[in-house]
Structure formats: structure tokens, C-alpha cells
PDB file of C-alpha atoms in Angstrom:
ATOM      1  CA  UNK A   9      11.181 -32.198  12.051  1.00  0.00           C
ATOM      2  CA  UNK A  10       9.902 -30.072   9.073  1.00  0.00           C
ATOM      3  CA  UNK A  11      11.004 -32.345   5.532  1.00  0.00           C
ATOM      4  CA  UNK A  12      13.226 -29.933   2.882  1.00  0.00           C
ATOM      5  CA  UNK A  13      12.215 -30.348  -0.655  1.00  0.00           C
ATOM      6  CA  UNK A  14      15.411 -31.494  -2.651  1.00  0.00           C
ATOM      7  CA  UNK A  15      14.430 -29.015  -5.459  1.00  0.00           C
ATOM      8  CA  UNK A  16      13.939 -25.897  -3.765  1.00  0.00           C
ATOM      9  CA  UNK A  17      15.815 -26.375  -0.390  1.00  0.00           C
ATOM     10  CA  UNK A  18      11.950 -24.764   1.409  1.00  0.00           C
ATOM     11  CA  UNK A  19      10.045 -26.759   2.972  1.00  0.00           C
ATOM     12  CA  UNK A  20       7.941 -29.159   1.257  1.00  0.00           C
ATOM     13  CA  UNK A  21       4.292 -27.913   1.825  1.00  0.00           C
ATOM     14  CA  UNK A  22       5.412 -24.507   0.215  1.00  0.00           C
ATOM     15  CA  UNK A  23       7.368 -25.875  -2.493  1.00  0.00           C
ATOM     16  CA  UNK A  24       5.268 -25.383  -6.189  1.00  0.00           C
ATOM     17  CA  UNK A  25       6.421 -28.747  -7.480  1.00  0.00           C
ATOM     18  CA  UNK A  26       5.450 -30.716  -4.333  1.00  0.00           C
ATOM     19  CA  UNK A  27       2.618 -28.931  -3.596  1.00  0.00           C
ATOM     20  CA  UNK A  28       1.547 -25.922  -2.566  1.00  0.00           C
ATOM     21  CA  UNK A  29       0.209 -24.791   0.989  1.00  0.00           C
ATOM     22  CA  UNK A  30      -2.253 -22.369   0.774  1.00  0.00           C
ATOM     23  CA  UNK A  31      -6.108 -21.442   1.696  1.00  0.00           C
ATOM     24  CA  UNK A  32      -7.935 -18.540   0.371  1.00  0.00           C
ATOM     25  CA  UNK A  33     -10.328 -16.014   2.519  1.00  0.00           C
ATOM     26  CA  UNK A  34     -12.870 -13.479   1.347  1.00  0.00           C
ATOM     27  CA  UNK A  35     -13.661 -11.120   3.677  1.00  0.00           C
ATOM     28  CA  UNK A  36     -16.526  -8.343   3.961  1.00  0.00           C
ATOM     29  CA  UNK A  37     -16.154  -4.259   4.829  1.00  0.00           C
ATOM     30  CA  UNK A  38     -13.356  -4.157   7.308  1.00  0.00           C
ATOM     31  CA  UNK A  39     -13.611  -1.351   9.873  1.00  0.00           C
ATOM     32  CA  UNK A  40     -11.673  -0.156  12.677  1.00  0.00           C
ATOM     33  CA  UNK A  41      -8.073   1.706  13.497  1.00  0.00           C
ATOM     34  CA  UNK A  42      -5.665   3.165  10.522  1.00  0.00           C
ATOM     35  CA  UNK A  43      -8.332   2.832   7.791  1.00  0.00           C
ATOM     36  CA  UNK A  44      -7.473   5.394   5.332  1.00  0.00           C
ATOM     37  CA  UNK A  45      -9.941   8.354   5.804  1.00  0.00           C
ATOM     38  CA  UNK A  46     -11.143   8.305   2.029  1.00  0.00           C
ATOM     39  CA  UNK A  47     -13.080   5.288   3.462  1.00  0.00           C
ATOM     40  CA  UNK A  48     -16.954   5.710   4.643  1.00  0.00           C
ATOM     41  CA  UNK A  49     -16.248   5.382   8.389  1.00  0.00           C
ATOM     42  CA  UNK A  50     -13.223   7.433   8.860  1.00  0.00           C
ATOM     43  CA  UNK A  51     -14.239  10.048   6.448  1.00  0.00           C
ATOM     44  CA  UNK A  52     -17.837  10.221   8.321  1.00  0.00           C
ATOM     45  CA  UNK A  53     -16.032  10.747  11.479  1.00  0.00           C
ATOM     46  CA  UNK A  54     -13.568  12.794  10.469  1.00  0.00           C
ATOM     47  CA  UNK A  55     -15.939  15.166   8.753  1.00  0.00           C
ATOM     48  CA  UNK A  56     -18.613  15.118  11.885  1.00  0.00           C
ATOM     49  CA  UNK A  57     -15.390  16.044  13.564  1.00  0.00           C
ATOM     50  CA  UNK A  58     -14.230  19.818  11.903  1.00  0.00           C
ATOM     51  CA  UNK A  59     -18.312  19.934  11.731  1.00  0.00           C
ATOM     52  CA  UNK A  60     -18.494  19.615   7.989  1.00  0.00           C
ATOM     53  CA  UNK A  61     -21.068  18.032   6.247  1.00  0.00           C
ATOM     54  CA  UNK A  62     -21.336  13.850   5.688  1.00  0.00           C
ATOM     55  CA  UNK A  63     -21.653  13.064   2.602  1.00  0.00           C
ATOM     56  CA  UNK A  64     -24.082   9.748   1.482  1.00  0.00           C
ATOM     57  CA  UNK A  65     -24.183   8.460  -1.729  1.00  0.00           C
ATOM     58  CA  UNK A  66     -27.141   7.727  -3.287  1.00  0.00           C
ATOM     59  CA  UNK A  67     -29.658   6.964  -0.786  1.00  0.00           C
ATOM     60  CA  UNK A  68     -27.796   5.243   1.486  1.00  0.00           C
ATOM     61  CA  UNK A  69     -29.588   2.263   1.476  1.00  0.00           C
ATOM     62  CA  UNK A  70     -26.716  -0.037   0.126  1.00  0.00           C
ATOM     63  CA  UNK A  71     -26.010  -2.320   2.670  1.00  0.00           C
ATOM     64  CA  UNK A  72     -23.271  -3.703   3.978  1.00  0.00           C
ATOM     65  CA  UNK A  73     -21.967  -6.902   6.288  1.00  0.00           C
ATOM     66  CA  UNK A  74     -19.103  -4.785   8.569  1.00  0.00           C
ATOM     67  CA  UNK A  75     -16.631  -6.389  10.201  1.00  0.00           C
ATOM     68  CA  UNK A  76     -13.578  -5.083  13.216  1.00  0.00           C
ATOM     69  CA  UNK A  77     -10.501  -5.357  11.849  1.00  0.00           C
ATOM     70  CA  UNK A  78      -9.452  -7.108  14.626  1.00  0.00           C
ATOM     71  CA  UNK A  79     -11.601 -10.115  13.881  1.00  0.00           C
ATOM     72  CA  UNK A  80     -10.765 -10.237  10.695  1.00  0.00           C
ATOM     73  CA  UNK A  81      -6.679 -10.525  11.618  1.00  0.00           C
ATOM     74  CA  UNK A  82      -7.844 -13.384  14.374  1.00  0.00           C
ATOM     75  CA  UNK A  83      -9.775 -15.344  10.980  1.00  0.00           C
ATOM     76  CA  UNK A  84      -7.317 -15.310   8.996  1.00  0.00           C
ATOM     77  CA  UNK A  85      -4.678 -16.491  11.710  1.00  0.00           C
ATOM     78  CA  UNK A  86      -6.971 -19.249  12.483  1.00  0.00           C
ATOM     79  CA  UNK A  87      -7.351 -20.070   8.844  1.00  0.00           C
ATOM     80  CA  UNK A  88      -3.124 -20.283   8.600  1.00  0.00           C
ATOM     81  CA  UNK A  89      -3.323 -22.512  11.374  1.00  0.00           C
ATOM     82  CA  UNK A  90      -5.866 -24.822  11.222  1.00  0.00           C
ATOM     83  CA  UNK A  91      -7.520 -24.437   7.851  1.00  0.00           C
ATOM     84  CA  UNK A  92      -7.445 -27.179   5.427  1.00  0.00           C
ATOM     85  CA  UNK A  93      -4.907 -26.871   1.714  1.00  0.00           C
ATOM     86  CA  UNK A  94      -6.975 -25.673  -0.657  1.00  0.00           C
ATOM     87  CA  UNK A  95     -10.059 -24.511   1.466  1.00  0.00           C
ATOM     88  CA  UNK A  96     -11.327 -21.280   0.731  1.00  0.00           C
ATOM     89  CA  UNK A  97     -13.174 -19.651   4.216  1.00  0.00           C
ATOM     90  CA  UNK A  98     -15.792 -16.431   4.270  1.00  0.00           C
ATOM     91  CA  UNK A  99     -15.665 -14.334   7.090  1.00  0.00           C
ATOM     92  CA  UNK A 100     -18.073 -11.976   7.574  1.00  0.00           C
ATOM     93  CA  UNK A 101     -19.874 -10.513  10.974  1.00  0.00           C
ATOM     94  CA  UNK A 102     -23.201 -11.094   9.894  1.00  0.00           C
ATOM     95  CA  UNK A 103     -24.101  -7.832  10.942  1.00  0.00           C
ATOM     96  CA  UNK A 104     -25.447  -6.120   7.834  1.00  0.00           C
ATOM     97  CA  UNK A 105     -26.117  -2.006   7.944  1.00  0.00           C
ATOM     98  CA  UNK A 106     -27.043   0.354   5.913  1.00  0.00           C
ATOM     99  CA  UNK A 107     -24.583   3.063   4.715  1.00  0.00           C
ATOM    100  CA  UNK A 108     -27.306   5.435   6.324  1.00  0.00           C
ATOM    101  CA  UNK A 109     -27.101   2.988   9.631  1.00  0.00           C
ATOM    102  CA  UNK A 110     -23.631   2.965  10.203  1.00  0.00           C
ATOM    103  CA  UNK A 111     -23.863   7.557   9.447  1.00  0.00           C
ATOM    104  CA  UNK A 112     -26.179   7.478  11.888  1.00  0.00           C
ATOM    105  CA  UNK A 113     -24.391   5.434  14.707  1.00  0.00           C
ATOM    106  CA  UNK A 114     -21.469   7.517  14.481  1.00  0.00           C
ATOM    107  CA  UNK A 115     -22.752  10.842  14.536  1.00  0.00           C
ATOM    108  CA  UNK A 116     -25.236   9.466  17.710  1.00  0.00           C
ATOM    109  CA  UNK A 117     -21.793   8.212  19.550  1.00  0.00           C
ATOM    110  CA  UNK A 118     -20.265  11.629  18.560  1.00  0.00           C
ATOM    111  CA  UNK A 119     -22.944  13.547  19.922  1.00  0.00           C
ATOM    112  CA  UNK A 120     -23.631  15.099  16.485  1.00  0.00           C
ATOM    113  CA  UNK A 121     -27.221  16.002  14.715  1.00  0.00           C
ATOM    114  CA  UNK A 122     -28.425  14.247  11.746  1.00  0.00           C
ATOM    115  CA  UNK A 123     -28.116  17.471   9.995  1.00  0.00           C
ATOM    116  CA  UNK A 124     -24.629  17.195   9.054  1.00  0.00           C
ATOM    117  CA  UNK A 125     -25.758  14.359   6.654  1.00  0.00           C
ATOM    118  CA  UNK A 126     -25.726  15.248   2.931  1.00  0.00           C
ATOM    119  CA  UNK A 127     -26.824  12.880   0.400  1.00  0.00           C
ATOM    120  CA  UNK A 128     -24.547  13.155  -2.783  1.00  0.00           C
ATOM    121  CA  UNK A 129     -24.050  11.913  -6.610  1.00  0.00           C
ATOM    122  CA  UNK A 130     -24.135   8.106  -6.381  1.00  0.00           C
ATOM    123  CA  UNK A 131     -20.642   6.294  -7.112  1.00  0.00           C
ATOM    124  CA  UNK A 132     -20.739   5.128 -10.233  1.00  0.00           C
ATOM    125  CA  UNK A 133     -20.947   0.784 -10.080  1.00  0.00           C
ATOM    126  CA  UNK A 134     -21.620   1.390  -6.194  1.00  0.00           C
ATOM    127  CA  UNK A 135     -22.737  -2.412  -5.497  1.00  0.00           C
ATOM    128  CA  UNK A 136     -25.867  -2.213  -3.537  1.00  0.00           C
ATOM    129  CA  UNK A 137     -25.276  -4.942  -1.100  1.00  0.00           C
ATOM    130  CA  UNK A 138     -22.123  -6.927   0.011  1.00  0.00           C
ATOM    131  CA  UNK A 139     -22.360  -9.828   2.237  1.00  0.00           C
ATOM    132  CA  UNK A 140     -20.624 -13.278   2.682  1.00  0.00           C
ATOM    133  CA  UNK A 141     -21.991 -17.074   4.427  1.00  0.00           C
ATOM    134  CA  UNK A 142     -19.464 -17.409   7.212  1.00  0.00           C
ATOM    135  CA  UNK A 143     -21.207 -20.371   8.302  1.00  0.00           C
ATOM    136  CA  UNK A 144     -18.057 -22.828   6.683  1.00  0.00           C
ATOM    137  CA  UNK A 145     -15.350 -21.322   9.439  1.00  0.00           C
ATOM    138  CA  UNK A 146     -17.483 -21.167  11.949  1.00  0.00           C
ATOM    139  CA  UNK A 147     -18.608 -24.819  11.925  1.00  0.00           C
ATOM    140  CA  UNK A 148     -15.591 -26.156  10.366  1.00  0.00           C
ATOM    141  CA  UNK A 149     -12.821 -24.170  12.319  1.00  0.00           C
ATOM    142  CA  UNK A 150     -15.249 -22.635  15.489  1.00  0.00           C
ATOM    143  CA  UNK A 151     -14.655 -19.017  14.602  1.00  0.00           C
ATOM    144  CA  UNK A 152     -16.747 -15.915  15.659  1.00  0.00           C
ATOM    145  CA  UNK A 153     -16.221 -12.502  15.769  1.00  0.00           C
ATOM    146  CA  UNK A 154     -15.307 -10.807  19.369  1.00  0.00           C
ATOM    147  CA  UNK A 155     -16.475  -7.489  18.703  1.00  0.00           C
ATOM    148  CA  UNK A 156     -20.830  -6.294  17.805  1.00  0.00           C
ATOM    149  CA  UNK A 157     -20.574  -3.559  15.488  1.00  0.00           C
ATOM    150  CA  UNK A 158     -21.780  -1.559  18.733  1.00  0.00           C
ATOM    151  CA  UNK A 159     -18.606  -2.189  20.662  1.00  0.00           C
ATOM    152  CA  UNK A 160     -16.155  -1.818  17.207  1.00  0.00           C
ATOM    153  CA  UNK A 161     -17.865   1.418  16.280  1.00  0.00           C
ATOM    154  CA  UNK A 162     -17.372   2.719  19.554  1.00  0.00           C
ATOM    155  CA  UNK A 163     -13.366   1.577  19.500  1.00  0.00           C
ATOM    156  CA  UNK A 164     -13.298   3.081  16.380  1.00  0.00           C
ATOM    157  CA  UNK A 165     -14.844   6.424  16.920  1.00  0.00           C
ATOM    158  CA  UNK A 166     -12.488   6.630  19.847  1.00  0.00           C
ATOM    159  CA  UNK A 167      -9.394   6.009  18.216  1.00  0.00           C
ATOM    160  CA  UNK A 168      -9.519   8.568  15.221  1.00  0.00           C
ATOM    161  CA  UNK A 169     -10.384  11.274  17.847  1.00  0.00           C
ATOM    162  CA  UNK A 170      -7.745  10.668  20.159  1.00  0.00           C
ATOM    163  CA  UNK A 171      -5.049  10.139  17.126  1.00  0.00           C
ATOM    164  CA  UNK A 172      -5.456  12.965  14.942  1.00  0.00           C
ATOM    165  CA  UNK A 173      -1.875  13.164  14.111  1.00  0.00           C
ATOM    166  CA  UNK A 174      -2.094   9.342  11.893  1.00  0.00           C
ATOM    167  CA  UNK A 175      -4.917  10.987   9.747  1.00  0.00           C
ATOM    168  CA  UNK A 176      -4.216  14.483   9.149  1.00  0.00           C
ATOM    169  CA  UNK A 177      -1.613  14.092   7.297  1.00  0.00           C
ATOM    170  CA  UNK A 178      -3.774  11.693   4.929  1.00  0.00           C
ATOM    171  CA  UNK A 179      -7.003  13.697   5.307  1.00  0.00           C
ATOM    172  CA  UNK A 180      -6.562  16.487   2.506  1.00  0.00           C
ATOM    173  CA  UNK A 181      -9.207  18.027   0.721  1.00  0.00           C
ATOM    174  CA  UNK A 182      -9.162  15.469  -2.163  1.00  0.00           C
ATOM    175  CA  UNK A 183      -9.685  12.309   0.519  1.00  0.00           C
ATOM    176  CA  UNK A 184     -12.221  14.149   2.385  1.00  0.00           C
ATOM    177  CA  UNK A 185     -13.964  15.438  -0.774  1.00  0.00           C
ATOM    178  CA  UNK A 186     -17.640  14.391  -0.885  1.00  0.00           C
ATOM    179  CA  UNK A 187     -17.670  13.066  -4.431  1.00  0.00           C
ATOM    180  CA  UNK A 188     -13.877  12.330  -4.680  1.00  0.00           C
ATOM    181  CA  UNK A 189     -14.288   9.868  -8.100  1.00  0.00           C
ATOM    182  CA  UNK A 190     -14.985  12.806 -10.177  1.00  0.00           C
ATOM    183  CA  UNK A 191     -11.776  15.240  -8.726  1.00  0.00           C
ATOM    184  CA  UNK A 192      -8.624  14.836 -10.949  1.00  0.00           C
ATOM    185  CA  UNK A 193      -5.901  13.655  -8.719  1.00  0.00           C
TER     186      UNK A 193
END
């Protein structure tokens, strides 16, 4: 049986006088199903898809650690399970691409030419690489990611085809604009 704290009447381990419950988790570049389509991934395939140009900022060389949504959601559950009070846990793929890369692998699933790329105005304070050490939740709490960026690219390319009525709405001309920092919304 779960003790009550006297002060609050919730349970103990969430209580902020007796302590509270909690572990923190940092993640890298999530990816997958009902990303908004400002995002690199959607946008690219959303673009390839009405045959309009992708646009790649700067050179396309930052690089990034992607990760399925999916294992993300199954890291953090872990984490709220059997992660330790006041542990903080990375999760991260540890499969690092290019912005260029991941273009690339989309239009090549879509059956698209390299032409549609377009290499635009960097972002302004656009980080050139983001990555995380997993290692600590993967040791500590034996967690690994399900999905290669192969198989989650795929999933993913698949889904915003097939459900075109979740993104249109979303996907106006200021979300799918190339450079969309320097529109006035």
C-alpha cells in the first residue's frame, strides 16, 4: 500500500515537502508520425511530394543524432519506471546524419531526383551538430532503440503520404516556406 503524506493528502514520493519524485531526460532530433511539417523531415517530404523544391540551409553539413519517436516514448516510460530520483538519462540513437543525409534518404525512398534540393540562407544560430552519450540508460536501465533510421525513415515517409488530411491543414505557405524565420507571421 502506497503511504499518503499528512500535508498534502498525495502520495509521499510526489509530495514537495517529503520529497520529490522525479528524473530528467534529454533527448536528440525526434522524427517520425504528426511532426509538424515546419520541421526538416516533414517539410522535405512534403515538398518532394507537390514536386517543389527542398530547401537546405547552409550547406547541409550540420549534423544531427535522429531518433523514432517511438523510441523515444519507450525511454522515457522506462525512465518513469525504473529510473533512479534524481537521475538525469540521455537518449539518443547514435545514428548521426547530415541534414544533406537525411534530404537525400527521403527523396531516394520517394523515388525523387536530387534536383529538387535547394540550398538556402543559413538559420541564423543553426547549431552545427547535436548529439547526446546514451551510454548511462543503456547500461544502467538496458535501453536501445527498436527502430535504424533506415526502418523509421521508411515508417515515416509512409505515413505523411498516406495521411495527407493531418498535414494539410498545417502545411500553409508560411510552414512550408523555405526560409520561414525571416516571413512575418
Amino acid at each position: 500500500m502506497e503511504s499518503v503524506c499528512d500535508c498534502c493528502q498525495g502520495l509521499k514520493e510526489f509530495c514537495p515537502k517529503t520529497g520529490l519524485h522525479a528524473m530528467i531526460t534529454r533527448c536528440t532530433n525526434n522524427y517520425g508520425p504528426y511532426q509538424f511539417p515546419e520541421k526538416l523531415i516533414p517539410k522535405t517530404i512534403i515538398r518532394a511530394s507537390m514536386g517543389l523544391k527542398v530547401p537546405i540551409y547552409g550547406t547541409g553539413k550540420n549534423v544531427r543524432d535522429w531518433i523514432y519517436v517511438l523510441d523515444h516514448c519507450e525511454a522515457i516510460n522506462l525512465v518513469m519506471r525504473e529510473g533512479e530520483k534524481g537521475e538525469i538519462y540521455n537518449i539518443s540513437s547514435g545514428e548521426e546524419k547530415t541534414n544533406l543525409e537525411v534530404v537525400k534518404t527521403i527523396l531516394d525512398l520517394m523515388g525523387k531526383d536530387d534536383s529538387l534540393i535547394e540550398f538556402v540562407e543559413d538559420r541564423p544560430g543553426h547549431d552545427m551538430r547535436y548529439s547526446l552519450d546514451s551510454s548511462k540508460i543503456r547500461e544502467e536501465l538496458g535501453w536501445k532503440p527498436k527502430h535504424s533510421f533506415e526502418e523509421g525513415i521508411r515508417e515515416t515517409v509512409k505515413w505523411y503520404l498516406q495521411n495527407e488530411w493531418w498535414w494539410k491543414p498545417l502545411a500553409d505557405e508560411r510552414v512550408l516556406h523555405p526560409t520561414p524565420w525571416k516571413l512575418r507571421w
